[in-house]
PDB file of C-alpha atoms in Angstrom:
ATOM      1  CA  MET A  10     -54.618 -37.166   8.930  1.00  0.00           C
ATOM      2  CA  LYS A  11     -56.501 -36.548  11.719  1.00  0.00           C
ATOM      3  CA  PRO A  12     -58.171 -32.881  11.654  1.00  0.00           C
ATOM      4  CA  ARG A  13     -56.180 -31.852  14.907  1.00  0.00           C
ATOM      5  CA  MET A  14     -52.881 -32.982  13.451  1.00  0.00           C
ATOM      6  CA  ARG A  15     -53.719 -31.039  10.167  1.00  0.00           C
ATOM      7  CA  VAL A  16     -54.607 -27.860  12.205  1.00  0.00           C
ATOM      8  CA  MET A  17     -51.268 -28.028  14.287  1.00  0.00           C
ATOM      9  CA  SER A  18     -49.080 -28.888  11.275  1.00  0.00           C
ATOM     10  CA  TRP A  19     -50.477 -25.709   9.545  1.00  0.00           C
ATOM     11  CA  ALA A  20     -50.191 -23.718  12.279  1.00  0.00           C
ATOM     12  CA  LEU A  21     -46.607 -24.518  12.550  1.00  0.00           C
ATOM     13  CA  VAL A  22     -45.878 -23.894   8.955  1.00  0.00           C
ATOM     14  CA  ALA A  23     -47.623 -20.454   9.097  1.00  0.00           C
ATOM     15  CA  SER A  24     -45.629 -19.499  12.372  1.00  0.00           C
ATOM     16  CA  LEU A  25     -42.427 -20.665  10.684  1.00  0.00           C
ATOM     17  CA  SER A  26     -42.931 -18.768   7.722  1.00  0.00           C
ATOM     18  CA  PHE A  27     -43.595 -15.248   9.498  1.00  0.00           C
ATOM     19  CA  ALA A  28     -40.580 -16.001  11.794  1.00  0.00           C
ATOM     20  CA  GLY A  29     -38.128 -14.500   9.576  1.00  0.00           C
ATOM     21  CA  GLY A  30     -40.224 -11.082   8.868  1.00  0.00           C
ATOM     22  CA  LEU A  31     -40.200 -10.591  12.673  1.00  0.00           C
ATOM     23  CA  GLN A  32     -36.304  -9.439  12.712  1.00  0.00           C
ATOM     24  CA  SER A  33     -36.232  -6.166  10.575  1.00  0.00           C
ATOM     25  CA  ALA A  34     -33.842  -3.463  10.497  1.00  0.00           C
ATOM     26  CA  GLN A  35     -34.892   0.118   9.618  1.00  0.00           C
ATOM     27  CA  ALA A  36     -32.415   2.349   7.721  1.00  0.00           C
ATOM     28  CA  GLY A  37     -32.310   5.535   6.369  1.00  0.00           C
ATOM     29  CA  VAL A  38     -30.346   8.740   5.660  1.00  0.00           C
ATOM     30  CA  ILE A  39     -28.729  10.694   8.258  1.00  0.00           C
ATOM     31  CA  GLY A  40     -28.126  14.457   7.717  1.00  0.00           C
ATOM     32  CA  ALA A  41     -25.092  16.427   8.688  1.00  0.00           C
ATOM     33  CA  GLU A  42     -26.850  17.886  11.636  1.00  0.00           C
ATOM     34  CA  GLN A  43     -27.661  14.588  13.034  1.00  0.00           C
ATOM     35  CA  LEU A  44     -24.183  13.237  12.558  1.00  0.00           C
ATOM     36  CA  SER A  45     -22.535  16.216  14.172  1.00  0.00           C
ATOM     37  CA  SER A  46     -24.766  16.047  17.071  1.00  0.00           C
ATOM     38  CA  ALA A  47     -23.956  12.165  17.427  1.00  0.00           C
ATOM     39  CA  THR A  48     -20.178  12.945  17.206  1.00  0.00           C
ATOM     40  CA  ALA A  49     -20.447  15.845  19.833  1.00  0.00           C
ATOM     41  CA  ALA A  50     -22.269  13.359  22.196  1.00  0.00           C
ATOM     42  CA  THR A  51     -19.188  11.006  22.275  1.00  0.00           C
ATOM     43  CA  ALA A  52     -16.592  11.615  24.701  1.00  0.00           C
ATOM     44  CA  PRO A  53     -13.600  13.284  23.200  1.00  0.00           C
ATOM     45  CA  ALA A  54     -10.473  11.463  23.266  1.00  0.00           C
ATOM     46  CA  PRO A  55      -6.912  12.877  23.840  1.00  0.00           C
ATOM     47  CA  GLU A  56      -5.621  14.694  20.756  1.00  0.00           C
ATOM     48  CA  GLY A  57      -4.622  12.290  17.994  1.00  0.00           C
ATOM     49  CA  SER A  58      -5.179   9.035  20.053  1.00  0.00           C
ATOM     50  CA  ALA A  59      -8.147   7.660  18.192  1.00  0.00           C
ATOM     51  CA  ARG A  60      -6.542   8.508  14.923  1.00  0.00           C
ATOM     52  CA  ASP A  61      -3.147   7.007  16.008  1.00  0.00           C
ATOM     53  CA  ALA A  62      -5.432   3.875  16.988  1.00  0.00           C
ATOM     54  CA  LEU A  63      -6.962   3.643  13.506  1.00  0.00           C
ATOM     55  CA  MET A  64      -3.452   4.099  11.853  1.00  0.00           C
ATOM     56  CA  ARG A  65      -2.483   0.960  14.196  1.00  0.00           C
ATOM     57  CA  HIS A  66      -5.565  -0.975  12.856  1.00  0.00           C
ATOM     58  CA  PHE A  67      -4.193  -0.296   9.365  1.00  0.00           C
ATOM     59  CA  GLU A  68      -0.866  -1.471  10.009  1.00  0.00           C
ATOM     60  CA  ARG A  69      -2.100  -4.946  10.618  1.00  0.00           C
ATOM     61  CA  ALA A  70      -1.625  -7.352   7.901  1.00  0.00           C
ATOM     62  CA  ASP A  71      -4.794  -9.104   7.880  1.00  0.00           C
ATOM     63  CA  VAL A  72      -6.497  -5.553   7.474  1.00  0.00           C
ATOM     64  CA  GLN A  73      -4.331  -4.541   4.854  1.00  0.00           C
ATOM     65  CA  ALA A  74      -4.891  -7.850   2.724  1.00  0.00           C
ATOM     66  CA  ALA A  75      -8.689  -7.392   3.329  1.00  0.00           C
ATOM     67  CA  LEU A  76      -8.721  -3.752   2.266  1.00  0.00           C
ATOM     68  CA  GLN A  77      -6.397  -4.598  -0.856  1.00  0.00           C
ATOM     69  CA  GLU A  78      -8.801  -7.454  -1.766  1.00  0.00           C
ATOM     70  CA  ARG A  79     -11.530  -4.977  -1.811  1.00  0.00           C
ATOM     71  CA  GLY A  80      -9.459  -2.463  -4.275  1.00  0.00           C
ATOM     72  CA  VAL A  81      -8.590   0.083  -1.445  1.00  0.00           C
ATOM     73  CA  ASP A  82      -5.566   1.847  -1.917  1.00  0.00           C
ATOM     74  CA  MET A  83      -3.554   1.949   1.211  1.00  0.00           C
ATOM     75  CA  ALA A  84      -2.124   5.449   0.697  1.00  0.00           C
ATOM     76  CA  GLN A  85      -5.698   6.846   0.146  1.00  0.00           C
ATOM     77  CA  ALA A  86      -7.208   5.284   3.331  1.00  0.00           C
ATOM     78  CA  HIS A  87      -4.214   6.495   5.346  1.00  0.00           C
ATOM     79  CA  ALA A  88      -5.131  10.313   3.740  1.00  0.00           C
ATOM     80  CA  ARG A  89      -8.687   9.666   4.712  1.00  0.00           C
ATOM     81  CA  VAL A  90      -7.997   8.755   8.212  1.00  0.00           C
ATOM     82  CA  ALA A  91      -5.757  11.835   8.498  1.00  0.00           C
ATOM     83  CA  ALA A  92      -8.353  13.807   7.528  1.00  0.00           C
ATOM     84  CA  LEU A  93     -10.871  12.902  10.160  1.00  0.00           C
ATOM     85  CA  THR A  94     -11.562  14.930  13.013  1.00  0.00           C
ATOM     86  CA  ASP A  95     -11.257  13.849  16.454  1.00  0.00           C
ATOM     87  CA  ALA A  96     -14.804  13.121  17.091  1.00  0.00           C
ATOM     88  CA  GLU A  97     -15.305  11.263  13.974  1.00  0.00           C
ATOM     89  CA  ALA A  98     -12.131   9.230  14.453  1.00  0.00           C
ATOM     90  CA  GLN A  99     -13.501   8.418  17.906  1.00  0.00           C
ATOM     91  CA  LEU A 100     -16.884   7.352  16.614  1.00  0.00           C
ATOM     92  CA  LEU A 101     -15.329   5.340  13.854  1.00  0.00           C
ATOM     93  CA  LEU A 102     -13.169   3.379  16.634  1.00  0.00           C
ATOM     94  CA  ASP A 103     -16.147   3.060  18.608  1.00  0.00           C
ATOM     95  CA  GLN A 104     -18.026   1.500  15.975  1.00  0.00           C
ATOM     96  CA  ILE A 105     -14.920  -0.969  15.122  1.00  0.00           C
ATOM     97  CA  ASP A 106     -14.809  -1.886  18.764  1.00  0.00           C
ATOM     98  CA  SER A 107     -18.294  -2.836  19.299  1.00  0.00           C
ATOM     99  CA  ALA A 108     -18.883  -4.529  15.844  1.00  0.00           C
ATOM    100  CA  PRO A 109     -19.316  -8.403  16.146  1.00  0.00           C
ATOM    101  CA  ALA A 110     -16.259 -10.139  14.919  1.00  0.00           C
ATOM    102  CA  GLY A 111     -17.506 -12.541  12.172  1.00  0.00           C
ATOM    103  CA  ALA A 112     -20.923 -13.052  13.768  1.00  0.00           C
ATOM    104  CA  SER A 113     -23.435 -14.647  11.615  1.00  0.00           C
ATOM    105  CA  ASP A 114     -26.685 -16.120  12.231  1.00  0.00           C
ATOM    106  CA  ILE A 115     -25.764 -19.442  10.409  1.00  0.00           C
ATOM    107  CA  LEU A 116     -26.809 -21.753  13.182  1.00  0.00           C
ATOM    108  CA  GLY A 117     -30.531 -20.129  13.287  1.00  0.00           C
ATOM    109  CA  VAL A 118     -30.573 -20.587   9.237  1.00  0.00           C
ATOM    110  CA  LEU A 119     -29.765 -24.359   9.625  1.00  0.00           C
ATOM    111  CA  LEU A 120     -32.199 -24.859  12.096  1.00  0.00           C
ATOM    112  CA  PHE A 121     -34.803 -23.225  10.077  1.00  0.00           C
ATOM    113  CA  VAL A 122     -34.310 -25.043   7.167  1.00  0.00           C
ATOM    114  CA  PHE A 123     -34.150 -28.425   9.038  1.00  0.00           C
ATOM    115  CA  VAL A 124     -37.519 -27.840  10.896  1.00  0.00           C
ATOM    116  CA  LEU A 125     -39.002 -26.757   7.459  1.00  0.00           C
ATOM    117  CA  LEU A 126     -37.739 -30.028   5.686  1.00  0.00           C
ATOM    118  CA  LEU A 127     -39.093 -31.838   8.686  1.00  0.00           C
ATOM    119  CA  VAL A 128     -42.419 -30.233   8.248  1.00  0.00           C
ATOM    120  CA  THR A 129     -42.669 -30.914   4.878  1.00  0.00           C
ATOM    121  CA  ASP A 130     -41.493 -34.527   5.287  1.00  0.00           C
ATOM    122  CA  ILE A 131     -44.266 -35.086   7.613  1.00  0.00           C
ATOM    123  CA  LEU A 132     -46.789 -33.325   5.232  1.00  0.00           C
ATOM    124  CA  GLY A 133     -45.673 -35.831   2.429  1.00  0.00           C
ATOM    125  CA  LEU A 134     -44.481 -32.947   0.325  1.00  0.00           C
ATOM    126  CA  THR A 135     -40.736 -34.152   0.322  1.00  0.00           C
ATOM    127  CA  LYS A 136     -38.833 -37.310   1.332  1.00  0.00           C
ATOM    128  CA  VAL A 137     -35.356 -35.944   2.889  1.00  0.00           C
ATOM    129  CA  PHE A 138     -35.242 -37.685   6.164  1.00  0.00           C
ATOM    130  CA  PRO A 139     -35.690 -41.497   6.540  1.00  0.00           C
ATOM    131  CA  PHE A 140     -37.014 -41.091  10.258  1.00  0.00           C
ATOM    132  CA  THR A 141     -40.237 -39.478   9.212  1.00  0.00           C
ATOM    133  CA  ARG A 142     -43.302 -41.231   8.020  1.00  0.00           C
ATOM    134  CA  SER A 143     -45.546 -39.549   5.682  1.00  0.00           C
ATOM    135  CA  THR A 144     -49.094 -38.556   6.421  1.00  0.00           C
ATOM    136  CA  ARG A 145     -50.132 -39.187   3.035  1.00  0.00           C
TER     137      ARG A 145
END
């Protein structure tokens, strides 16, 4: 293998190896003070409207089926929603509205696996694709 090609392939392998580490999330425990200040910052809804909207979400058959599949008792879920304050119900409703619906990065994962297998094929470590020629 030519030295330039070897350096380029190792640089590509190294950059792809570290690409997954760039997307990270930080999680921590939120105190009651932070939660109360966050709920106070949201715009308050008219009395009961956020709770009513949450109850309408629970009325949907697909939501009930998903909750029962996970072992959640519907009566207990309704009681917990009824116990929420208006600010908490509005915050939960905002989170439901802004959550991605079934979004996943499956395309990115498939592309990464394809490129990884392609590079290992070119380096001669695997033989997955018939259109590549091994450098060994």
